[in-house]
CSV table of C-alpha atoms and ligand atoms in Angstrom, one decimal:
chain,number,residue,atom,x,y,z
A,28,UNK,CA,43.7,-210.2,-78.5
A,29,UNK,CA,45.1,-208.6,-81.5
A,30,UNK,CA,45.7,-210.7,-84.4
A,31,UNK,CA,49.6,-209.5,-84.8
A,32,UNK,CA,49.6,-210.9,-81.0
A,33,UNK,CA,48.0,-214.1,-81.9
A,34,UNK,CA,50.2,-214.9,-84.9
A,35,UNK,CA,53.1,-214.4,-82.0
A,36,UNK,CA,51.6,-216.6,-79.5
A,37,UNK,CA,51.2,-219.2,-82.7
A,38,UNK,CA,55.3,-219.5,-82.4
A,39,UNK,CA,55.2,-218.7,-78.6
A,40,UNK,CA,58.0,-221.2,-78.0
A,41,UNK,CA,60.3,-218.6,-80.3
A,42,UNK,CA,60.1,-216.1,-77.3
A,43,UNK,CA,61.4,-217.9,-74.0
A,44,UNK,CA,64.1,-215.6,-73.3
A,45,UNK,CA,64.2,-211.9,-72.8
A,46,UNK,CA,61.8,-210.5,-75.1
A,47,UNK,CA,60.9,-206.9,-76.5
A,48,UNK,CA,57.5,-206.3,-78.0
A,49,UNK,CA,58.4,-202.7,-79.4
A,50,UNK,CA,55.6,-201.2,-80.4
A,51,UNK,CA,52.8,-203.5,-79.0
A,52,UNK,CA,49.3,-203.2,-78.5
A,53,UNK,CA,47.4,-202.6,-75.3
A,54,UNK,CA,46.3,-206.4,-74.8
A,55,UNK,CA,47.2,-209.3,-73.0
A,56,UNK,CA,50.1,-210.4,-74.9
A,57,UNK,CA,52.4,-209.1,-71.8
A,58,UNK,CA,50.6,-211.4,-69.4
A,59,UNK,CA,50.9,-214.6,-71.6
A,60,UNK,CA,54.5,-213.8,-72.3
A,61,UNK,CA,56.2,-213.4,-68.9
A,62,UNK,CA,59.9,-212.8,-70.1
A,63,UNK,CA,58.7,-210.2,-72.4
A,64,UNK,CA,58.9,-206.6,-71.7
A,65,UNK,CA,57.0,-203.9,-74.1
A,66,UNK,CA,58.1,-200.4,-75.4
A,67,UNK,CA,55.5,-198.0,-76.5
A,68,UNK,CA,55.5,-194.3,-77.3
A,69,UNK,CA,51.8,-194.7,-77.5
A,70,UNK,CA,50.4,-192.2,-74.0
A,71,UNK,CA,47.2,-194.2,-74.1
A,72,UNK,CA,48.5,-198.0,-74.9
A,73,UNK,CA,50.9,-196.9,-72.5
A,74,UNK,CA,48.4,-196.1,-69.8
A,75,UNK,CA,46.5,-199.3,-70.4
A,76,UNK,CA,49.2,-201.4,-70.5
A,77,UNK,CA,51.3,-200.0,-67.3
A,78,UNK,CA,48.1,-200.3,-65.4
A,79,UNK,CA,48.4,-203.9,-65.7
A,80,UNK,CA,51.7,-204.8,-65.7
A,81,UNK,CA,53.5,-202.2,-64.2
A,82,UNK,CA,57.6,-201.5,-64.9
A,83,UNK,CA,57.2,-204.4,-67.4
A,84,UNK,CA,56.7,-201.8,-69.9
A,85,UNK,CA,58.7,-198.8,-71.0
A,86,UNK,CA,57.5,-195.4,-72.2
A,87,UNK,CA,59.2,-192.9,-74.8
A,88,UNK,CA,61.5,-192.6,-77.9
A,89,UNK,CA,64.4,-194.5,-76.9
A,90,UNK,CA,64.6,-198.1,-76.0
A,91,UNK,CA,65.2,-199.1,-72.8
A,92,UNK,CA,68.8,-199.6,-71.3
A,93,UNK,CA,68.8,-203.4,-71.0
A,94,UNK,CA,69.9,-205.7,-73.1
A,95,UNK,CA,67.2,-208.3,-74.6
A,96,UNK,CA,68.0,-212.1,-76.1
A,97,UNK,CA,65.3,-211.0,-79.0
A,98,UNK,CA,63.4,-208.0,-79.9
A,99,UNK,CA,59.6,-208.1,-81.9
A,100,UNK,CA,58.8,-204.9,-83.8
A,101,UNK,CA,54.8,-204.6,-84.6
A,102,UNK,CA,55.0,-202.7,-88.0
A,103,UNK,CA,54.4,-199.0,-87.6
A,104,UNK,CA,52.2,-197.2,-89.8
A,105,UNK,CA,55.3,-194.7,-91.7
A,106,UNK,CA,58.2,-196.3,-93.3
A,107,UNK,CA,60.5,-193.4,-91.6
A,108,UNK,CA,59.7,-195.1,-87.9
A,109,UNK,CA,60.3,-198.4,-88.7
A,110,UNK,CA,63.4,-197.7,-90.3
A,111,UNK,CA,64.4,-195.9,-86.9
A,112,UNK,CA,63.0,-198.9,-84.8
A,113,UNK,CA,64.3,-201.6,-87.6
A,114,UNK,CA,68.3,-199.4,-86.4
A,115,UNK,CA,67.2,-199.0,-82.8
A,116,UNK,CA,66.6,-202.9,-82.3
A,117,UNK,CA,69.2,-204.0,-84.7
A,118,UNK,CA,71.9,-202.1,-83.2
A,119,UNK,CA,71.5,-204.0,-79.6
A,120,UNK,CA,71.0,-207.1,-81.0
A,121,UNK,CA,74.1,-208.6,-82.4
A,122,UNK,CA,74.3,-212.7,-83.2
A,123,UNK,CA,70.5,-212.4,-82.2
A,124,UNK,CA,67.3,-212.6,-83.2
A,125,UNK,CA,64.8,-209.4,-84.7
A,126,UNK,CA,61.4,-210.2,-84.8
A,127,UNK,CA,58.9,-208.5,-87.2
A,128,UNK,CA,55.3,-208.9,-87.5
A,129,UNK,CA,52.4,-206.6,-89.0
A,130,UNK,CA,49.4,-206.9,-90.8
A,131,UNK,CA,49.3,-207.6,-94.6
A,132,UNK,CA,47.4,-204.0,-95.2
A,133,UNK,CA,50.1,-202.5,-93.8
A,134,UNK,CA,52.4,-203.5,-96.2
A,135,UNK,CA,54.4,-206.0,-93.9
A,136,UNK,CA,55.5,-207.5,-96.9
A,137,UNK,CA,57.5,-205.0,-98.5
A,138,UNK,CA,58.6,-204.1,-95.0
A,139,UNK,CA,60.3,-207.1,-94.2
A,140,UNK,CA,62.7,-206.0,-97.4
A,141,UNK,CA,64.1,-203.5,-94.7
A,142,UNK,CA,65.5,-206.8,-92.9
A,143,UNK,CA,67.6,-207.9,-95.8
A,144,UNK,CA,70.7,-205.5,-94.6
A,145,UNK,CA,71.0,-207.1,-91.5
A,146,UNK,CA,70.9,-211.1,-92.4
A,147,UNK,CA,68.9,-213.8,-93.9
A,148,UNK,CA,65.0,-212.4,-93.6
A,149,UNK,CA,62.5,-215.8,-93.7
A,150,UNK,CA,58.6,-215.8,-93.1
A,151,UNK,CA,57.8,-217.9,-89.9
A,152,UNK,CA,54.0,-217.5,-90.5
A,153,UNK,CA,51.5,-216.1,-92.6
A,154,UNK,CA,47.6,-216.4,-90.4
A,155,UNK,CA,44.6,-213.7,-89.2
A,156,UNK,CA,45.8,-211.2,-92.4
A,157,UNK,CA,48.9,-210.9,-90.4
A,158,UNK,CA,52.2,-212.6,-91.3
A,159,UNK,CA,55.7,-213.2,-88.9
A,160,UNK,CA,59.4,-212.7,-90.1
A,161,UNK,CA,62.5,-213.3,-89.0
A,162,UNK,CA,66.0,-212.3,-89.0
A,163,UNK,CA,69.5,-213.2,-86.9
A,164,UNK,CA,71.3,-210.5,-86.7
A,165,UNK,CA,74.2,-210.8,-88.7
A,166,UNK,CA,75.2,-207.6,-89.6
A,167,UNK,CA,74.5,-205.3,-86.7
A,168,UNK,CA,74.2,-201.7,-88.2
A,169,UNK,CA,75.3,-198.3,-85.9
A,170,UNK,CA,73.0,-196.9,-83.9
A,171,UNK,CA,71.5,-193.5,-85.3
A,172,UNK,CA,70.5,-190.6,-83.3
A,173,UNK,CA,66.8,-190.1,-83.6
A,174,UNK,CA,67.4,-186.1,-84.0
A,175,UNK,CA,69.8,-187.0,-86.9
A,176,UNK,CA,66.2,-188.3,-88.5
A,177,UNK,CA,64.2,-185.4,-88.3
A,178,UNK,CA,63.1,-183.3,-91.3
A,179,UNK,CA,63.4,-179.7,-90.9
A,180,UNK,CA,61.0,-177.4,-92.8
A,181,UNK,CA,60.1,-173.8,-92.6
A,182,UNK,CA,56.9,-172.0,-93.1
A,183,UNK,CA,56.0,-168.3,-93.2
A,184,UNK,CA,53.9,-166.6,-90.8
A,185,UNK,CA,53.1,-162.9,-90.8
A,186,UNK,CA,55.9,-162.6,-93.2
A,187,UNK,CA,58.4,-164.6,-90.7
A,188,UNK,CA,60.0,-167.9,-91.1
A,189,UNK,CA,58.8,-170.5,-88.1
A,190,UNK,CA,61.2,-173.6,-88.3
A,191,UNK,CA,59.5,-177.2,-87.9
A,192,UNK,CA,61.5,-179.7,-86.4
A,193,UNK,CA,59.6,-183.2,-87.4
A,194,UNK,CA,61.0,-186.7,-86.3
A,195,UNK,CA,59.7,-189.5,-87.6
A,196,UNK,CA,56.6,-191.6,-87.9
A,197,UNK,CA,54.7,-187.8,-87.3
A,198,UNK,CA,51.8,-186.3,-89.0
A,199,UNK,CA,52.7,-184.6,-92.0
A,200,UNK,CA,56.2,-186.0,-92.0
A,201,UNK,CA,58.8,-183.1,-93.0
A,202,UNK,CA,55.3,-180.7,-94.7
A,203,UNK,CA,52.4,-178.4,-94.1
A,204,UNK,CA,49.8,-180.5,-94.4
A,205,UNK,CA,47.2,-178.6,-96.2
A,206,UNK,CA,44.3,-178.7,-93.8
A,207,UNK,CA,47.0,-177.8,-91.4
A,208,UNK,CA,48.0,-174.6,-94.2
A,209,UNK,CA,44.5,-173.5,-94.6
A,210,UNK,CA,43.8,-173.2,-90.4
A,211,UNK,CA,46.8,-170.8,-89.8
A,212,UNK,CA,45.0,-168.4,-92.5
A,213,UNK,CA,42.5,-168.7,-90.5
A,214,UNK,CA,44.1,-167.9,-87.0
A,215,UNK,CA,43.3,-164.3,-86.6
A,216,UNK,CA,41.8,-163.2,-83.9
A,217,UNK,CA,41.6,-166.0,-81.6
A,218,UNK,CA,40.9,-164.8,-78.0
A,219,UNK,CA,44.0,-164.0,-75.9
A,220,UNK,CA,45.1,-166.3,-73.1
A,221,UNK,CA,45.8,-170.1,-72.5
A,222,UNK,CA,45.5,-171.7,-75.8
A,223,UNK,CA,45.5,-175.8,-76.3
A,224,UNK,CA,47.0,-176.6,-79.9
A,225,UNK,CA,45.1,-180.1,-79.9
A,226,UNK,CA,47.2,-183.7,-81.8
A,227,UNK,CA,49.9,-180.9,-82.0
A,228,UNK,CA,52.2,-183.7,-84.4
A,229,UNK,CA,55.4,-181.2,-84.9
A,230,UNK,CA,54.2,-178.6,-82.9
A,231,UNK,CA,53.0,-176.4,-86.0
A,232,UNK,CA,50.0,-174.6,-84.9
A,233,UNK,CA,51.1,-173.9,-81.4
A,234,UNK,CA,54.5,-172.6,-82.1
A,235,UNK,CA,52.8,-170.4,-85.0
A,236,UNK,CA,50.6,-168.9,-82.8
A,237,UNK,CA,53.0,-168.4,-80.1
A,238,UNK,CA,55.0,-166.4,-82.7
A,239,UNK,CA,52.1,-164.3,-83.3
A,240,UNK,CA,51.2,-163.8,-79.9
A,241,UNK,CA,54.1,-164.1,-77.7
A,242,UNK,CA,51.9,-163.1,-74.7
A,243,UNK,CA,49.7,-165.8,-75.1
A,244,UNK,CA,50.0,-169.0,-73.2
A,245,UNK,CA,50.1,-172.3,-74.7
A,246,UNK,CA,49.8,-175.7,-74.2
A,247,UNK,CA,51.0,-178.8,-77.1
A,248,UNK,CA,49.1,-182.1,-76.3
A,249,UNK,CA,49.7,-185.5,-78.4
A,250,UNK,CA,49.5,-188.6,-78.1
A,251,UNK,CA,52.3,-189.8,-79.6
A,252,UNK,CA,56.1,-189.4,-77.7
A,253,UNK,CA,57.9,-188.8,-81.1
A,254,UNK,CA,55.2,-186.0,-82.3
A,255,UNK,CA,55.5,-184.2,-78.5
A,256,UNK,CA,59.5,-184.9,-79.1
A,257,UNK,CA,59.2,-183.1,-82.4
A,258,UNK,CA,57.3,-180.3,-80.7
A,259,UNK,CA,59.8,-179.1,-78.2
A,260,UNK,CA,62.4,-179.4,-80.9
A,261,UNK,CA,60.5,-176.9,-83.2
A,262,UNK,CA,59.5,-174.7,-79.9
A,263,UNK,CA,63.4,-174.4,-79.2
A,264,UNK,CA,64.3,-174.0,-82.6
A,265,UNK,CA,62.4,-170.9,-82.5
A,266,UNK,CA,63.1,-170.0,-78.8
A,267,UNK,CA,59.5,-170.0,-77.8
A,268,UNK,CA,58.2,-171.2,-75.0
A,269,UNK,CA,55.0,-173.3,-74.5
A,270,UNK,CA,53.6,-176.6,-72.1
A,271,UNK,CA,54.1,-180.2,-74.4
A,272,UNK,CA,52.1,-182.7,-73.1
A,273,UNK,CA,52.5,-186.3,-74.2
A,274,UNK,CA,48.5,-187.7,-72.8
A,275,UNK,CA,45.5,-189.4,-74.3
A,276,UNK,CA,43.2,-187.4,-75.9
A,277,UNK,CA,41.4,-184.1,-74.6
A,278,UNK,CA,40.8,-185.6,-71.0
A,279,UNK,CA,45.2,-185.0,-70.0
A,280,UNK,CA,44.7,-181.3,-71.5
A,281,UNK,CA,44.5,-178.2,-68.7
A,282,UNK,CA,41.3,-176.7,-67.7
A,283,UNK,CA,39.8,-173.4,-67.8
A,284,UNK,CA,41.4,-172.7,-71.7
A,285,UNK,CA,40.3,-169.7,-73.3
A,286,UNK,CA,40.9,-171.3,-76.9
A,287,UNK,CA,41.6,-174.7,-78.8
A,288,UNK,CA,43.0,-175.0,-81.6
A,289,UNK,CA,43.7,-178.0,-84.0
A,290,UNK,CA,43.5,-180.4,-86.5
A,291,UNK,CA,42.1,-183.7,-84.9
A,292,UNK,CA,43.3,-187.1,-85.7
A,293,UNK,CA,40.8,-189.0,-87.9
A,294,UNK,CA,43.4,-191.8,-88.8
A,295,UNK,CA,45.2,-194.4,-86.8
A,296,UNK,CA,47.5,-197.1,-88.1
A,297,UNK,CA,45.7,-198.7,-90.7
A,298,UNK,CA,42.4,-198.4,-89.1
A,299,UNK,CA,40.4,-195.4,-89.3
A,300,UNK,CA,39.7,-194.2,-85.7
A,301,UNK,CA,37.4,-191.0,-84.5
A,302,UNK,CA,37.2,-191.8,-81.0
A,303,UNK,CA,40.1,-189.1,-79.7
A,304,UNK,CA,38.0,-186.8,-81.5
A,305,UNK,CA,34.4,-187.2,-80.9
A,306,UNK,CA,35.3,-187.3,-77.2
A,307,UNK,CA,37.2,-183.3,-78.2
A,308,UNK,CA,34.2,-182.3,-79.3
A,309,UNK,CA,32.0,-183.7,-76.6
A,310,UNK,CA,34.2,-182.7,-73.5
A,311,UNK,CA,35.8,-179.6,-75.4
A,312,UNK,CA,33.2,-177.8,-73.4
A,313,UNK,CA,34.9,-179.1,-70.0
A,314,UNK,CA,38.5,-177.2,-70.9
A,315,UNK,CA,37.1,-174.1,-72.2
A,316,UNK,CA,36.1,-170.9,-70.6
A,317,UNK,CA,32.6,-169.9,-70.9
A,318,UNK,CA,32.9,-167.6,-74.5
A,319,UNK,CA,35.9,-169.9,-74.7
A,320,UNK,CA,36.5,-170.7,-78.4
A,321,UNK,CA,37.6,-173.7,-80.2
A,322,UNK,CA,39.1,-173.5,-83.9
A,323,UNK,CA,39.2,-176.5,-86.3
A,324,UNK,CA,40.0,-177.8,-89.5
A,325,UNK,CA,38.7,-181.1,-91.1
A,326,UNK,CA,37.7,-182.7,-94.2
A,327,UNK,CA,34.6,-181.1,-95.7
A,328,UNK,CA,32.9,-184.6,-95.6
A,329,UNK,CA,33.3,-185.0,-91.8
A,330,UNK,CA,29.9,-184.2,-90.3
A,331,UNK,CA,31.4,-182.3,-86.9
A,332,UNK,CA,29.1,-179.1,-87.0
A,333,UNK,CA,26.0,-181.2,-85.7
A,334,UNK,CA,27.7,-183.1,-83.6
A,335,UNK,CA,29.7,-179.7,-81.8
A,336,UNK,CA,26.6,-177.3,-81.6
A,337,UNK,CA,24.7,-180.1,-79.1
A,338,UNK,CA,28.0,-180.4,-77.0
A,339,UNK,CA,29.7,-176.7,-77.2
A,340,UNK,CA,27.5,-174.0,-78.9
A,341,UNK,CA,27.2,-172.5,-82.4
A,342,UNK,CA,29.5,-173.6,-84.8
A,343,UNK,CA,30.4,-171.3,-88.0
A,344,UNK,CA,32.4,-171.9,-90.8
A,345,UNK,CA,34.9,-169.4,-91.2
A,346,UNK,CA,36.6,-170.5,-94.3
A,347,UNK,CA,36.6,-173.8,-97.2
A,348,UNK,CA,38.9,-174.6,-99.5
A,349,UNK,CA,40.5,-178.1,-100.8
A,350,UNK,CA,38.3,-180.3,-99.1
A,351,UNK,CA,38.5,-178.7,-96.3
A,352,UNK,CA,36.6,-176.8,-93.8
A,353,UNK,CA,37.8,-174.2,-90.7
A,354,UNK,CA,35.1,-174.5,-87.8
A,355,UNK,CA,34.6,-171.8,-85.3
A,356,UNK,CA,32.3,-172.4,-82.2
A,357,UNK,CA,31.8,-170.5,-78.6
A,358,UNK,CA,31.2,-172.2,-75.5
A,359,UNK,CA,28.1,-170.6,-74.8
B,414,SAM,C1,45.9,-184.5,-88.2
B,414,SAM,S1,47.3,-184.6,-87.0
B,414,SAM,C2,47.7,-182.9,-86.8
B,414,SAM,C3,49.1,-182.6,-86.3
B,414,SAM,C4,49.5,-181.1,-86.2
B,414,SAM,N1,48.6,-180.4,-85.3
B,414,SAM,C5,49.5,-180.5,-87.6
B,414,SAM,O1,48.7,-179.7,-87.8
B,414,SAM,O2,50.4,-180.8,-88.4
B,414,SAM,C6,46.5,-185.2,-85.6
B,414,SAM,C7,47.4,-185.5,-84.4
B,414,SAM,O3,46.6,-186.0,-83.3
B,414,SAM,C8,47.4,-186.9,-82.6
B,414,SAM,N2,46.5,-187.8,-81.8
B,414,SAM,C9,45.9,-188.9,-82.2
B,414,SAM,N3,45.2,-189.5,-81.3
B,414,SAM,C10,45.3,-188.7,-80.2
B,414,SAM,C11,44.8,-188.7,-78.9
B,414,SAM,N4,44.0,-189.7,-78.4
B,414,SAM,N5,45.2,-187.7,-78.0
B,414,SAM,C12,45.9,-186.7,-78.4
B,414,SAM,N6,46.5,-186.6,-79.7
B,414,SAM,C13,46.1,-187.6,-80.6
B,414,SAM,C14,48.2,-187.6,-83.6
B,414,SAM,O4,49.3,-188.2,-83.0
B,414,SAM,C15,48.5,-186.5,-84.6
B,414,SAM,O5,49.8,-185.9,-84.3
């Protein structure tokens, strides 16, 4: 079990009525809990999660329709999403009661300043490095539109502006990121066909090459439903057109690829987490065309070159700068 989800069940008499765990992790909290319902944006806590307990949990950006007696929110990593959620929940929840609960590390103490607008904000507990707060809702706020949030940014490519479109809580929040920067240098000559932009966040690389090559095919995978939102919001702002899929790691992307293309995740949450990508470079091989090609940028101190010549083929490095270093290897 989580520790955020045991600190809950510590007050589990708090949570009778309807219940939503916004945000929750993929374990057993739903099954202890059986007036609760969970929301995730999260494709593979989503998976996980609706494979055990079905239509109690709700998938995407939004909340879901219903009206709940309380609300939880498990602290999200950027301060831009949980102000979103903090409105989201708020805004339904009138005379009622907002939950909040993160791990110290993530700054859950300064977060629960973002209560104070709405009512009296008290710490219910404080146990596994985690701690519990609590706020009636006096002061319901208006609901904002999650589009009003986003960050709009441009960024030049062959001498072109491409728009970015960037909600929040994604990668990069309303920037380039500069590992991100120095790969679309380094985009030239990629083979032609059906390219996968990889953790596509705002849909940067996949719209910029779509610009460059608007004969090419391509396909925008994430994880996460606000970074796949953000992507068909930068795709139309530029009136290209491309597949955005919102799936776990490189095992929801298409087959038979001719390239890849990203900038893998190496961070979630608070913890640091290479699964999603050590199972890219292992399976990349799977996706790709033979003479297939996958692109990559990642922090020089990563050790990926050894670990993508015994699963895909030789691995150069095309470019270094900043920390950072562009891969390119050939399914061979
Ligand atoms: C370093 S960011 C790159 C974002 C974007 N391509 C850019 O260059 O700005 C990595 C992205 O991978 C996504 N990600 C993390 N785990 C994933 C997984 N299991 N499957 C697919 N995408 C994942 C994250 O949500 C994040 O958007």
């Amino acid at each position: 079990m989580d520790p955020r989800s045991e600190v809950l069940l510590r007050q589990a008499e708090l949570f009778q009525g309807s219940l939503l765990l916004t945000g929750l992790p993929a374990d057993d909290l739903l099954g202890t809990l059986p007036n609760a319902r969970g929301w995730s944006w999260h494709a593979g806590d989503f998976a996980a999660l609706d494979a055990r307990f079905g239509a109690r949990t709700h998938f995407g950006t939004e909340p879901p329709a219903e009206a709940f007696d309380a609300a939880v929110l498990f602290l999200p990593k950027a301060r831009d999403l949980s102000d979103y959620l903090i409105n989201a929940l708020a805004s339904r929840l009138a005379g009622k009661e907002l939950f909040l609960v993160g791990e110290k590390r993530g700054g859950i103490e300064a977060a629960a300043r973002q209560l104070s607008p709405l009512g009296r904000a008290r710490k219910l507990d404080s146990a596994r490095h985690c701690q519990l707060w609590q706020v009636t809702v006096e002061n319901p706020p208006q609901a904002v539109e999650l589009d009003s949030l986003a960050k709009h940014f441009e960024i030049d490519v062959n001498g072109e502006p491409l728009k970015i479109v960037s909600l929040p809580g994604v990668f990069s929040h309303g920037r380039l990121d500069r590992g991100s920067a120095l790969l679309l240098e380094n985009i030239a000559n990629l083979p032609t066909g059906h390219l996968l932009d990889f953790g596509c966040g705002a849909g940067v690389l996949g719209a910029a090459v779509k610009r460059r090559n608007p004969g090419m095919q391509v396909t925008l995978l994430d994880v996460d439903a606000f970074a796949t939102a953000s992507s068909r919001l930068t795709l139309a702002a530029n009136g290209l057109e491309g597949e955005v899929i919102t799936g776990d790691g490189i095992d929801a992307a298409p087959k038979h690829l001719d390239s890849i293309l990203t900038n893998p995740p190496f961070h979630t949450g608070v913890h640091t987490d290479y699964a999603a990508t050590e199972t890219l470079l292992r399976k990349a091989r799977d996706h790709l065309k033979k003479g297939g090609e996958m692109r990559l940028v990642a922090n020089s101190f990563l050790r990926y070159q050894p670990i993508i010549e015994q699963h895909l083929g030789v691995c150069a490095v095309l470019a270094e700068g900043q920390g950072f270093r562009i891969y390119r290897a050939k399914r061979g």
